Coordinates of C-alpha atoms and ligand atoms in Angstrom, one line a residue:
M1 CA -41.1 33.0 -29.0
D2 CA -43.4 30.1 -29.3
I3 CA -46.0 30.2 -32.0
Y4 CA -48.9 28.3 -30.5
L5 CA -51.2 27.0 -33.2
D6 CA -53.1 24.2 -31.4
A7 CA -56.1 26.1 -30.1
N8 CA -58.5 23.2 -30.8
A9 CA -56.6 21.3 -28.1
T10 CA -56.5 24.1 -25.6
T11 CA -56.0 27.8 -25.4
P12 CA -54.1 30.1 -23.0
V13 CA -56.3 31.8 -20.4
L14 CA -57.4 35.3 -21.4
A15 CA -55.9 38.0 -19.2
Q16 CA -59.3 39.2 -18.1
A17 CA -60.2 35.6 -17.2
Q18 CA -57.0 35.2 -15.1
A19 CA -57.8 38.4 -13.2
A20 CA -61.4 37.2 -12.6
A21 CA -60.1 33.8 -11.3
L22 CA -57.6 35.5 -9.0
R23 CA -60.4 37.7 -7.6
A24 CA -62.6 34.7 -7.0
M25 CA -59.8 33.0 -5.2
A26 CA -58.5 35.9 -3.1
Q27 CA -61.3 38.4 -2.4
E28 CA -64.6 36.9 -3.5
F29 CA -63.8 33.4 -2.3
G30 CA -67.2 32.5 -0.8
N31 CA -69.1 29.3 -1.2
P32 CA -72.3 30.3 -3.1
S33 CA -74.3 28.0 -0.9
S34 CA -73.4 29.9 2.2
A35 CA -76.1 32.2 3.6
H36 CA -73.8 35.0 4.8
G37 CA -72.5 38.0 2.9
T38 CA -69.4 36.3 1.6
G39 CA -71.5 33.5 0.2
L40 CA -74.1 35.8 -1.2
K41 CA -71.5 37.6 -3.2
A42 CA -70.3 34.4 -4.7
R43 CA -73.9 33.4 -5.4
A44 CA -74.4 36.8 -7.2
L45 CA -71.3 36.1 -9.4
L46 CA -72.6 32.6 -10.2
D47 CA -76.0 34.0 -11.3
E48 CA -74.3 36.8 -13.3
V49 CA -72.1 34.4 -15.2
R50 CA -75.1 32.1 -15.9
A51 CA -77.2 34.9 -17.2
C52 CA -74.4 36.1 -19.5
A53 CA -74.0 32.5 -20.8
R54 CA -77.7 32.3 -21.5
R55 CA -77.5 35.5 -23.6
V56 CA -74.3 34.4 -25.5
L57 CA -75.6 30.9 -26.2
G58 CA -79.1 32.0 -27.0
A59 CA -80.6 29.9 -24.3
P60 CA -83.1 32.0 -22.3
S61 CA -85.0 28.9 -21.1
G62 CA -84.0 25.4 -20.1
Q63 CA -81.1 24.5 -17.7
L64 CA -77.6 25.8 -18.0
L65 CA -75.3 23.9 -15.6
F66 CA -71.7 24.6 -14.8
V67 CA -69.7 21.4 -15.2
S68 CA -66.1 20.4 -15.3
G69 CA -65.8 20.3 -19.1
A70 CA -67.4 18.8 -22.2
T71 CA -66.7 15.2 -21.3
E72 CA -68.8 15.6 -18.1
G73 CA -71.5 17.5 -20.0
L74 CA -71.6 14.8 -22.7
H75 CA -71.8 12.0 -20.1
T76 CA -74.6 13.7 -18.2
A77 CA -76.6 14.3 -21.4
V78 CA -76.1 10.7 -22.5
L79 CA -77.0 9.3 -19.1
S80 CA -80.1 11.5 -19.0
A81 CA -81.3 10.4 -22.4
L82 CA -80.6 6.7 -21.9
V83 CA -82.3 6.6 -18.5
A84 CA -85.4 8.0 -20.3
L85 CA -85.2 5.4 -23.0
R86 CA -85.5 2.5 -20.5
G87 CA -88.5 0.3 -21.3
R88 CA -89.3 2.1 -24.6
D89 CA -90.1 -0.2 -27.5
D90 CA -90.5 2.5 -30.1
V91 CA -86.7 3.0 -30.4
D92 CA -83.8 0.7 -30.9
G93 CA -80.8 2.8 -31.9
L94 CA -78.4 5.4 -30.7
L95 CA -76.8 7.4 -33.5
Y96 CA -73.7 9.5 -33.5
G97 CA -71.7 11.2 -36.2
A98 CA -68.8 9.1 -37.5
T99 CA -66.4 12.0 -36.8
E100 CA -67.5 12.8 -33.3
H101 CA -64.9 13.3 -30.5
K102 CA -64.3 9.9 -28.8
A103 CA -66.0 11.1 -25.7
V104 CA -69.4 10.7 -27.5
P105 CA -69.3 7.1 -28.7
E106 CA -67.5 6.1 -25.5
A107 CA -70.3 7.7 -23.4
L108 CA -72.9 6.0 -25.5
A109 CA -71.2 2.6 -25.1
H110 CA -70.6 3.1 -21.4
W111 CA -74.1 4.0 -20.3
N112 CA -75.8 1.7 -22.8
A113 CA -73.9 -1.2 -21.2
L114 CA -74.2 0.0 -17.6
L115 CA -77.9 0.5 -17.9
G116 CA -78.3 -2.8 -19.7
L117 CA -80.3 -1.2 -22.5
G118 CA -78.7 -3.2 -25.4
L119 CA -79.6 -0.5 -27.9
E120 CA -77.7 -0.6 -31.2
V121 CA -75.1 2.1 -31.3
R122 CA -74.4 3.2 -34.9
A123 CA -72.2 5.8 -36.6
I124 CA -73.9 8.2 -39.0
P125 CA -71.8 8.2 -42.1
V126 CA -70.3 11.4 -43.4
G127 CA -69.4 12.4 -47.0
S128 CA -65.9 13.3 -48.3
D129 CA -66.6 16.9 -47.2
G130 CA -67.0 15.7 -43.6
R131 CA -70.7 16.5 -43.3
H132 CA -73.4 14.1 -42.1
D133 CA -75.2 11.9 -44.6
L134 CA -78.6 13.5 -44.1
A135 CA -80.5 10.9 -46.2
W136 CA -79.0 8.1 -44.0
L137 CA -80.0 10.0 -40.9
R138 CA -83.6 10.6 -42.2
A139 CA -83.9 6.9 -42.9
H140 CA -82.8 5.9 -39.4
A141 CA -84.3 8.7 -37.4
P142 CA -87.7 7.2 -36.9
R143 CA -86.4 4.5 -34.5
A144 CA -83.5 6.4 -33.0
G145 CA -83.6 7.2 -29.3
L146 CA -80.7 9.6 -29.2
V147 CA -78.8 11.4 -32.0
C148 CA -75.4 13.0 -31.3
T149 CA -74.0 15.4 -33.8
M150 CA -71.2 17.8 -33.2
A151 CA -71.5 21.5 -34.2
A152 CA -68.0 21.6 -35.6
N153 CA -65.2 19.0 -35.8
N154 CA -62.1 19.3 -33.7
E155 CA -59.7 17.8 -36.2
T156 CA -60.9 19.3 -39.5
G157 CA -63.0 22.2 -38.4
V158 CA -65.9 21.0 -40.6
V159 CA -69.1 22.8 -39.5
S160 CA -72.2 20.6 -39.4
D161 CA -75.4 21.5 -41.1
L162 CA -77.4 21.7 -37.9
D163 CA -80.5 23.0 -39.7
G164 CA -80.3 20.1 -42.2
I165 CA -80.0 17.7 -39.2
A166 CA -82.9 19.3 -37.5
A167 CA -85.0 18.8 -40.6
A168 CA -83.9 15.1 -40.9
L169 CA -85.0 14.6 -37.3
A170 CA -88.4 16.1 -37.7
G171 CA -91.0 13.7 -36.4
S172 CA -88.4 11.4 -34.9
P173 CA -88.7 10.4 -31.2
A174 CA -84.9 10.9 -30.8
L175 CA -83.4 13.3 -28.3
W176 CA -80.7 15.5 -29.9
L177 CA -77.3 16.1 -28.4
V178 CA -74.9 18.6 -29.9
D179 CA -71.3 18.7 -28.9
S180 CA -70.7 22.4 -29.3
V181 CA -67.2 22.6 -28.0
Q182 CA -65.5 23.8 -31.1
A183 CA -68.3 26.1 -32.1
L184 CA -68.2 28.4 -29.0
G185 CA -67.0 31.8 -29.9
K186 CA -66.7 30.9 -33.6
L187 CA -70.3 30.3 -34.7
P188 CA -73.6 31.8 -33.7
L189 CA -75.4 29.1 -31.7
A190 CA -78.9 30.3 -30.8
L191 CA -79.5 27.0 -29.0
A192 CA -83.2 27.6 -28.2
Q193 CA -84.0 28.3 -31.8
R194 CA -83.3 24.7 -32.7
P195 CA -84.8 21.6 -31.3
I196 CA -81.5 20.8 -29.5
D197 CA -82.1 18.9 -26.2
Y198 CA -78.5 18.9 -24.9
A199 CA -75.4 20.9 -25.8
A200 CA -72.0 20.6 -24.2
F201 CA -69.3 23.2 -23.9
S202 CA -65.8 23.3 -22.7
G203 CA -64.1 26.4 -21.2
H204 CA -60.5 25.6 -22.0
K205 CA -61.1 25.6 -25.8
L206 CA -61.9 29.3 -25.5
Y207 CA -59.5 31.0 -23.2
A208 CA -61.0 29.9 -19.9
P209 CA -59.2 27.4 -17.6
K210 CA -59.3 23.7 -17.9
G211 CA -61.9 22.1 -15.7
T212 CA -64.7 24.5 -16.7
G213 CA -67.7 23.9 -18.9
L214 CA -71.4 24.2 -19.5
L215 CA -74.2 21.9 -20.2
Y216 CA -77.4 23.2 -21.8
V217 CA -80.6 21.1 -21.2
R218 CA -83.6 22.1 -23.1
E219 CA -86.8 22.8 -21.1
G220 CA -88.6 19.5 -20.6
A221 CA -85.7 17.3 -21.8
P222 CA -85.2 14.3 -19.5
F223 CA -82.5 14.8 -16.9
T224 CA -80.7 12.5 -14.5
P225 CA -77.8 13.9 -12.4
L226 CA -74.4 12.3 -12.8
M227 CA -73.6 13.3 -9.2
T228 CA -75.9 13.8 -6.2
G229 CA -74.9 15.3 -2.9
G230 CA -75.2 18.8 -1.5
G231 CA -77.9 20.0 -3.9
Q232 CA -75.8 22.5 -5.8
E233 CA -76.9 23.6 -9.3
A234 CA -80.6 23.2 -8.3
A235 CA -79.7 19.6 -7.3
L236 CA -78.8 18.8 -10.9
R237 CA -75.1 18.7 -10.4
A238 CA -73.8 18.3 -6.8
G239 CA -70.4 19.5 -5.6
T240 CA -69.3 23.0 -4.5
E241 CA -68.9 25.0 -7.7
N242 CA -65.5 25.7 -9.2
M243 CA -65.9 29.4 -8.6
A244 CA -62.4 30.5 -9.8
G245 CA -63.1 28.6 -13.1
I246 CA -66.6 30.0 -13.4
A247 CA -65.5 33.5 -12.8
A248 CA -62.9 33.1 -15.5
L249 CA -65.4 31.6 -17.9
G250 CA -67.7 34.5 -17.1
A251 CA -64.9 36.9 -18.1
V252 CA -64.6 35.1 -21.5
L253 CA -68.3 35.1 -22.0
A254 CA -68.5 38.8 -21.2
A255 CA -65.7 39.5 -23.7
L256 CA -67.7 37.5 -26.3
E257 CA -70.8 39.5 -25.6
G258 CA -69.1 42.9 -25.3
G259 CA -66.9 42.7 -28.3
G260 CA -63.4 44.1 -28.7
V261 CA -61.5 40.9 -27.8
F262 CA -62.5 38.4 -30.5
Q263 CA -62.0 38.9 -34.2
D264 CA -65.0 38.8 -36.5
G265 CA -65.5 36.0 -39.0
A266 CA -64.1 37.9 -42.0
T267 CA -60.9 38.7 -40.2
L268 CA -60.5 35.1 -39.1
E269 CA -61.0 33.9 -42.7
R270 CA -58.3 36.3 -43.8
F271 CA -56.0 35.0 -41.1
R272 CA -56.8 31.4 -42.2
D273 CA -56.0 32.3 -45.9
Q274 CA -52.7 33.9 -44.9
L275 CA -51.7 30.8 -43.0
A276 CA -52.9 28.5 -45.8
A277 CA -50.7 30.4 -48.3
A278 CA -47.7 30.2 -46.1
L279 CA -48.2 26.5 -45.7
V280 CA -48.5 25.9 -49.4
Q281 CA -45.4 27.9 -50.0
A282 CA -43.4 26.1 -47.3
L283 CA -44.7 22.6 -48.2
P284 CA -45.2 22.2 -52.0
G285 CA -47.7 19.5 -52.8
L286 CA -49.7 20.1 -49.6
R287 CA -53.3 19.0 -49.6
F288 CA -56.0 20.4 -47.4
N289 CA -58.1 17.6 -46.0
A290 CA -61.5 19.4 -45.8
P291 CA -63.0 22.1 -47.9
P292 CA -62.2 25.5 -46.3
T293 CA -65.5 27.0 -47.1
L294 CA -67.3 24.4 -44.9
C295 CA -64.8 24.7 -42.0
L296 CA -64.4 26.9 -39.0
P297 CA -62.1 29.7 -40.2
T298 CA -59.7 28.9 -37.3
T299 CA -58.8 25.3 -38.3
L300 CA -56.6 23.9 -41.2
N301 CA -56.1 20.2 -41.6
F302 CA -53.6 19.1 -44.2
S303 CA -51.3 16.3 -45.4
V304 CA -48.1 16.5 -47.4
P305 CA -47.8 13.4 -49.6
G306 CA -44.5 11.8 -48.9
L307 CA -43.9 13.4 -45.6
Q308 CA -45.0 11.7 -42.4
A309 CA -47.0 13.7 -39.8
S310 CA -44.3 12.9 -37.2
L311 CA -41.6 14.5 -39.4
L312 CA -43.7 17.7 -39.8
L313 CA -44.4 17.7 -36.0
N314 CA -40.8 17.3 -35.2
L315 CA -39.8 20.1 -37.6
F316 CA -42.5 22.6 -36.5
D317 CA -42.0 21.8 -32.8
A318 CA -38.3 22.4 -33.1
A319 CA -39.1 25.8 -34.6
G320 CA -41.4 26.5 -31.7
V321 CA -44.5 26.2 -33.9
R322 CA -47.0 24.1 -31.9
I323 CA -49.3 22.1 -34.1
S324 CA -50.7 18.7 -33.7
G325 CA -51.2 15.5 -35.6
G326 CA -54.7 15.4 -37.1
S327 CA -54.3 11.7 -36.3
A328 CA -53.0 10.2 -33.0
C329 CA -49.3 9.9 -33.7
S330 CA -46.6 8.3 -31.7
A331 CA -43.0 8.4 -32.6
A332 CA -43.1 4.8 -33.6
K333 CA -46.4 4.5 -35.3
A334 CA -49.0 6.9 -36.8
E335 CA -52.6 5.8 -36.1
P336 CA -54.9 6.9 -38.9
S337 CA -57.4 9.6 -38.0
H338 CA -60.9 8.1 -37.5
V339 CA -62.3 11.4 -38.7
L340 CA -60.4 11.4 -42.0
Q341 CA -61.1 7.7 -42.5
A342 CA -64.8 8.3 -42.1
M343 CA -64.5 11.0 -44.8
G344 CA -63.0 8.3 -47.0
L345 CA -59.7 10.0 -47.6
P346 CA -56.8 7.8 -48.9
E347 CA -54.6 6.1 -46.3
A348 CA -51.6 8.4 -47.3
Q349 CA -53.7 11.3 -46.1
T350 CA -55.4 9.7 -43.1
T351 CA -52.0 8.7 -41.5
S352 CA -50.1 11.9 -42.3
A353 CA -52.5 14.6 -41.4
V354 CA -51.5 17.6 -39.4
R355 CA -53.8 20.1 -37.8
L356 CA -53.2 23.8 -37.3
S357 CA -55.7 25.8 -35.3
F358 CA -55.7 29.3 -33.8
G359 CA -58.0 31.0 -31.3
P360 CA -60.5 33.7 -32.3
A361 CA -58.8 36.3 -30.1
C362 CA -55.5 36.2 -32.0
E363 CA -54.0 39.3 -33.6
A364 CA -52.7 40.2 -37.1
A365 CA -49.1 40.5 -35.8
F366 CA -49.3 37.0 -34.4
I367 CA -50.5 35.6 -37.8
D368 CA -47.7 37.5 -39.6
A369 CA -45.1 36.0 -37.3
A370 CA -46.6 32.5 -37.7
C371 CA -46.5 32.8 -41.4
A372 CA -42.8 33.8 -41.4
R373 CA -41.9 30.9 -39.1
I374 CA -43.8 28.4 -41.3
R375 CA -41.9 29.7 -44.3
A376 CA -38.6 29.3 -42.4
C377 CA -39.6 25.7 -41.6
G378 CA -40.1 25.1 -45.3
E379 CA -36.6 26.5 -45.9
A380 CA -35.1 24.2 -43.2
L381 CA -36.7 21.2 -44.9
R382 CA -35.4 22.2 -48.4
S383 CA -31.9 23.0 -47.3
S384 CA -31.5 19.6 -45.6
G385 CA -32.4 18.0 -48.9
L386 CA -35.9 16.9 -47.9
S387 CA -39.0 17.7 -49.8
N388 CA -42.3 15.9 -50.4
N389 CA -40.8 14.6 -53.7
A390 CA -38.0 12.7 -52.0
A391 CA -38.7 10.0 -49.5
P392 CA -37.2 11.1 -46.1
D393 CA -33.7 9.8 -45.8
T394 CA -34.0 8.1 -42.5
G395 CA -30.8 6.2 -43.1
L396 CA -32.4 3.0 -42.0
A397 CA -29.6 0.9 -43.4
T398 CA -27.3 2.4 -40.8
D399 CA -29.8 3.1 -38.1
L400 CA -28.4 1.2 -35.2
T401 CA -31.6 1.6 -33.2
A402 CA -33.7 0.1 -36.0
G403 CA -33.7 -3.5 -34.5
L404 CA -34.2 -2.5 -30.9
D405 CA -37.0 -4.0 -29.0
D406 CA -39.4 -1.2 -28.1
Q407 CA -40.8 -3.2 -25.2
D408 CA -37.3 -3.2 -23.6
A409 CA -37.7 -1.2 -20.5
T410 CA -34.0 -0.5 -19.7
P411 CA -34.2 2.6 -17.6
T412 CA -32.1 5.2 -19.3
E413 CA -34.1 8.3 -18.5
L414 CA -32.9 11.2 -16.4
D415 CA -35.3 13.9 -15.4
A416 CA -34.1 17.5 -15.5
A417 CA -33.0 17.5 -11.9
A418 CA -31.1 14.2 -12.3
L419 CA -29.5 15.5 -15.4
Q420 CA -28.4 18.7 -13.6
A421 CA -26.9 16.6 -10.9
L422 CA -25.1 14.5 -13.4
L423 CA -23.7 17.5 -15.2
A424 CA -22.6 19.0 -11.9
A425 CA -20.9 15.8 -10.8
H426 CA -19.1 15.0 -14.0
P427 CA -16.7 17.4 -15.7
A428 CA -17.1 16.2 -19.3
P429 CA -20.2 14.3 -20.1
L430 CA -20.9 13.9 -23.8
L431 CA -24.2 15.4 -25.0
V432 CA -25.6 14.2 -28.3
D433 CA -28.6 15.9 -30.0
V434 CA -30.1 13.1 -32.2
R435 CA -32.6 15.3 -34.0
E436 CA -32.6 15.4 -37.8
P437 CA -30.7 18.3 -39.5
Y438 CA -33.9 20.1 -40.5
E439 CA -35.0 20.1 -36.9
Q440 CA -31.6 21.5 -35.8
Q441 CA -31.9 24.2 -38.3
A442 CA -35.5 25.0 -37.3
A443 CA -34.5 25.0 -33.7
A444 CA -32.3 28.0 -34.3
L445 CA -35.6 29.9 -35.0
S446 CA -37.1 29.2 -31.6
G447 CA -34.3 29.2 -29.2
L448 CA -34.8 25.4 -28.8
A449 CA -31.3 24.8 -30.0
A450 CA -29.4 22.0 -28.2
P451 CA -27.2 23.1 -25.3
A452 CA -23.8 24.5 -26.0
G453 CA -21.3 21.8 -26.6
A454 CA -23.8 19.2 -27.7
Q455 CA -22.8 17.1 -30.7
A456 CA -25.4 17.1 -33.4
L457 CA -25.9 13.5 -34.8
P458 CA -29.2 12.3 -36.1
L459 CA -30.4 8.9 -35.0
S460 CA -29.8 7.6 -38.4
R461 CA -26.1 8.5 -38.2
L462 CA -25.2 7.2 -34.8
A463 CA -23.0 4.5 -36.4
Q464 CA -20.5 7.2 -37.3
A465 CA -19.7 7.8 -33.7
L466 CA -20.1 4.3 -32.2
A467 CA -16.5 3.3 -32.1
G468 CA -15.5 6.5 -30.4
W469 CA -18.2 6.1 -27.7
L470 CA -17.2 2.5 -27.1
A471 CA -13.6 3.6 -26.5
L472 CA -14.7 6.1 -23.8
P473 CA -13.9 5.4 -20.1
A474 CA -16.8 3.6 -18.5
A475 CA -17.3 6.6 -16.1
T476 CA -18.0 9.0 -19.0
P477 CA -21.7 9.6 -19.3
V478 CA -23.2 10.0 -22.8
V479 CA -26.5 11.8 -22.7
F480 CA -28.8 11.8 -25.7
L481 CA -31.3 14.6 -26.4
C482 CA -34.2 14.9 -28.8
R483 CA -37.5 16.7 -29.1
S484 CA -39.7 14.7 -26.8
G485 CA -37.8 11.7 -25.5
P486 CA -38.4 8.6 -27.5
R487 CA -35.6 8.9 -30.0
S488 CA -33.0 9.8 -27.4
A489 CA -34.2 6.8 -25.3
R490 CA -33.6 4.5 -28.3
A491 CA -30.1 5.9 -28.8
A492 CA -29.3 5.4 -25.1
R493 CA -30.6 1.8 -25.2
M494 CA -28.6 1.1 -28.3
L495 CA -25.3 2.4 -26.8
R496 CA -25.9 0.3 -23.6
Q497 CA -26.5 -2.8 -25.7
Q498 CA -23.4 -2.1 -27.7
G499 CA -21.4 -2.1 -24.5
H500 CA -21.2 1.5 -23.0
G501 CA -23.3 1.2 -19.8
N502 CA -23.2 4.9 -19.0
A503 CA -25.7 6.0 -21.6
W504 CA -28.7 8.2 -20.7
H505 CA -31.4 10.3 -22.2
L506 CA -33.3 13.4 -21.1
A507 CA -36.9 12.3 -20.3
G508 CA -39.5 14.5 -21.8
G509 CA -37.1 16.0 -24.4
L510 CA -35.4 19.3 -25.0
A511 CA -38.4 21.3 -23.9
L512 CA -37.4 20.3 -20.4
W513 CA -33.7 21.1 -20.7
P514 CA -32.7 22.4 -17.3
G515 CA -32.1 26.0 -18.5
R516 CA -35.6 26.2 -19.8
L517 CA -37.3 24.9 -16.7
T518 CA -37.2 28.1 -14.7
Ligands
LIG601 N1 -65.7 17.4 -27.8 C1 -64.8 18.0 -28.7 C2 -65.2 18.3 -30.1 C3 -63.5 18.3 -28.3 O1 -62.7 18.9 -29.1 C4 -63.1 18.0 -26.9 C5 -61.8 18.2 -26.5 O2 -60.8 17.9 -27.2 C6 -64.1 17.4 -26.1 C7 -65.3 17.1 -26.6 C8 -63.7 17.1 -24.6 O3 -63.6 18.3 -23.9 P1 -63.1 18.4 -22.4 O4 -61.6 18.4 -22.5 O5 -63.6 19.7 -21.9 O6 -63.7 17.3 -21.6

C-alpha cells in the first residue's frame, strides 16, 4: 500500500466528489447557459455550489468566480489590480511575501512588464519563523499599489498573521491579494471580515479534481477579465464552465460545511505530533525547519544534517511513502528552497529539506500505518550502515558513471511497452536494479521490489560487474532499473561507452515496471 504524504502538492479526489463529477458528466450534463431544462438544472447546480462556497469562505458579498485553479485566480487578480494602477502616481511598488508560491512573483513580473507599468516589484522579508516582517511592510505600505501575502505556506505550512498584515496595511492605498490555497479546509478564512481584495483557491489541494478553483473578489475591488467571450460567470470569466469539476468541488465544500469528513484541528495536531515523533525516531538528528506552533497542523518540513534530500526521497519512495523535496531537487543537483533561504536557514538545511504533508480528511489508522512505515525506513537506513552521522557512502571512487557527460543524449530508454517487447523477444536479458541497499530493503515494505531475477547492484558498485557484462554476447540486452530513471540511464550510458552497445534503462523508473502498469 502506498502511504501518500504529499497532500500540499495534490490530493486524491474524495469519493463524494468523484460521484458528483460522474453525475455531472452522465446525467446532469447540461450547459448552464442553455435556456432549456437540462441547462437550467446545470445552472441550479452552479448556483448551489457557489452559495455553499460563499458560506464556507465567509464571503456573502463580492464576486466568487469558478476558475481553473489558483494560478488562473492569481493572474486574474494581479491583472485586475495592475490595470487599475495605470496612471497612478501615488504608488510605485508591488509587494509580495518572500516565501510566496512562484505563481505570485511570476504573475506580478508578467503583467507589470506586459502593461508597461514599470513598478518596482519587491519581496517582503520574512523572519526565521517564516512570518512576514510587519515593520518592513508598514514602512513600505504607504506607496504600495498591490500587496500579496499567502495565508499559509505550501513548503513549510507557516501560517501568516493576516490580522497583523491587515493592521500594517491600514491607511495604505494598496490592494491586498491573499493566496489562500493551503488554508482551505485547514484554517477559518472569513474573507469578508478582513480587508482582503482578492483571494485565490485551488480545488486539487483539497480533494477536488485538478483544473478547479475559486477566485474571490471583494465588492468594489477593481476587476479585469483574463478571458472574454461568451459572457459566462457574469462576463467576468468567459468559457463554458467545468461542470464536472465544479460539481466535485461542491461536494468537497458541502463536506466541509456539513462535517463528518474532515478532522478537527486538535485531531490533526495529534496526527502531526505522531508523525513528527516517528520521524525523529527514524532519523536521529532531524531538525524541523519551521516552528510547529506557527504551522498548519498538516505540514512538516525537516532536514537531516548529513543526509541529502534526494537520499531521503529515494528511501521513502522505495518504501511507498510519497513525500517531496521541500526544495526543487533533481537527481543531479539540489536547488535550495527559496522559502527556507528567505527564512535565513543555513545552506545545509535549505538544500536538504523534505516536506511531509497530509490532508485533513485522513484517518487515525492511516497515520498509524504511516508512522510504522517511517520507522521501518529508519531501520533500512541503519541496517545498511547509513546514518546522519556518517557521510553517505556513494562509492564515488569506483562510480563508473561519475565522469559521464550529463548532456550526452544517447537514447537508452525503453518505455514499459518497449521493455515488455524486449523481454518477450529475448530469452535471457540481464536486469540490474541500481538502487542503493537501503532502498532495496525499503522496497520490500511497499511491493516496489525489483522484478524477480533482477540483480541488485547500486550505481556506486557497477565496477564489480563490468568485466562480466563486457564478456556478454552483443545480442544480450542489459536493462538497468532505478526509482525514477536518471540513475539507470547513467548506468546504461556507462555500459555503452565501455563497449556493450545493448544497454538500456526503464524510462520513468520502477513505478512503471510493466507488471505495475495495469
Ligand atoms: N499557491 C500555492 C500556495 C500553491 O501551493 C499552489 C500549488 O502548488 C499554487 C498557488 C498553484 O495552484 P494551482 O495548481 O491550482 O494553479
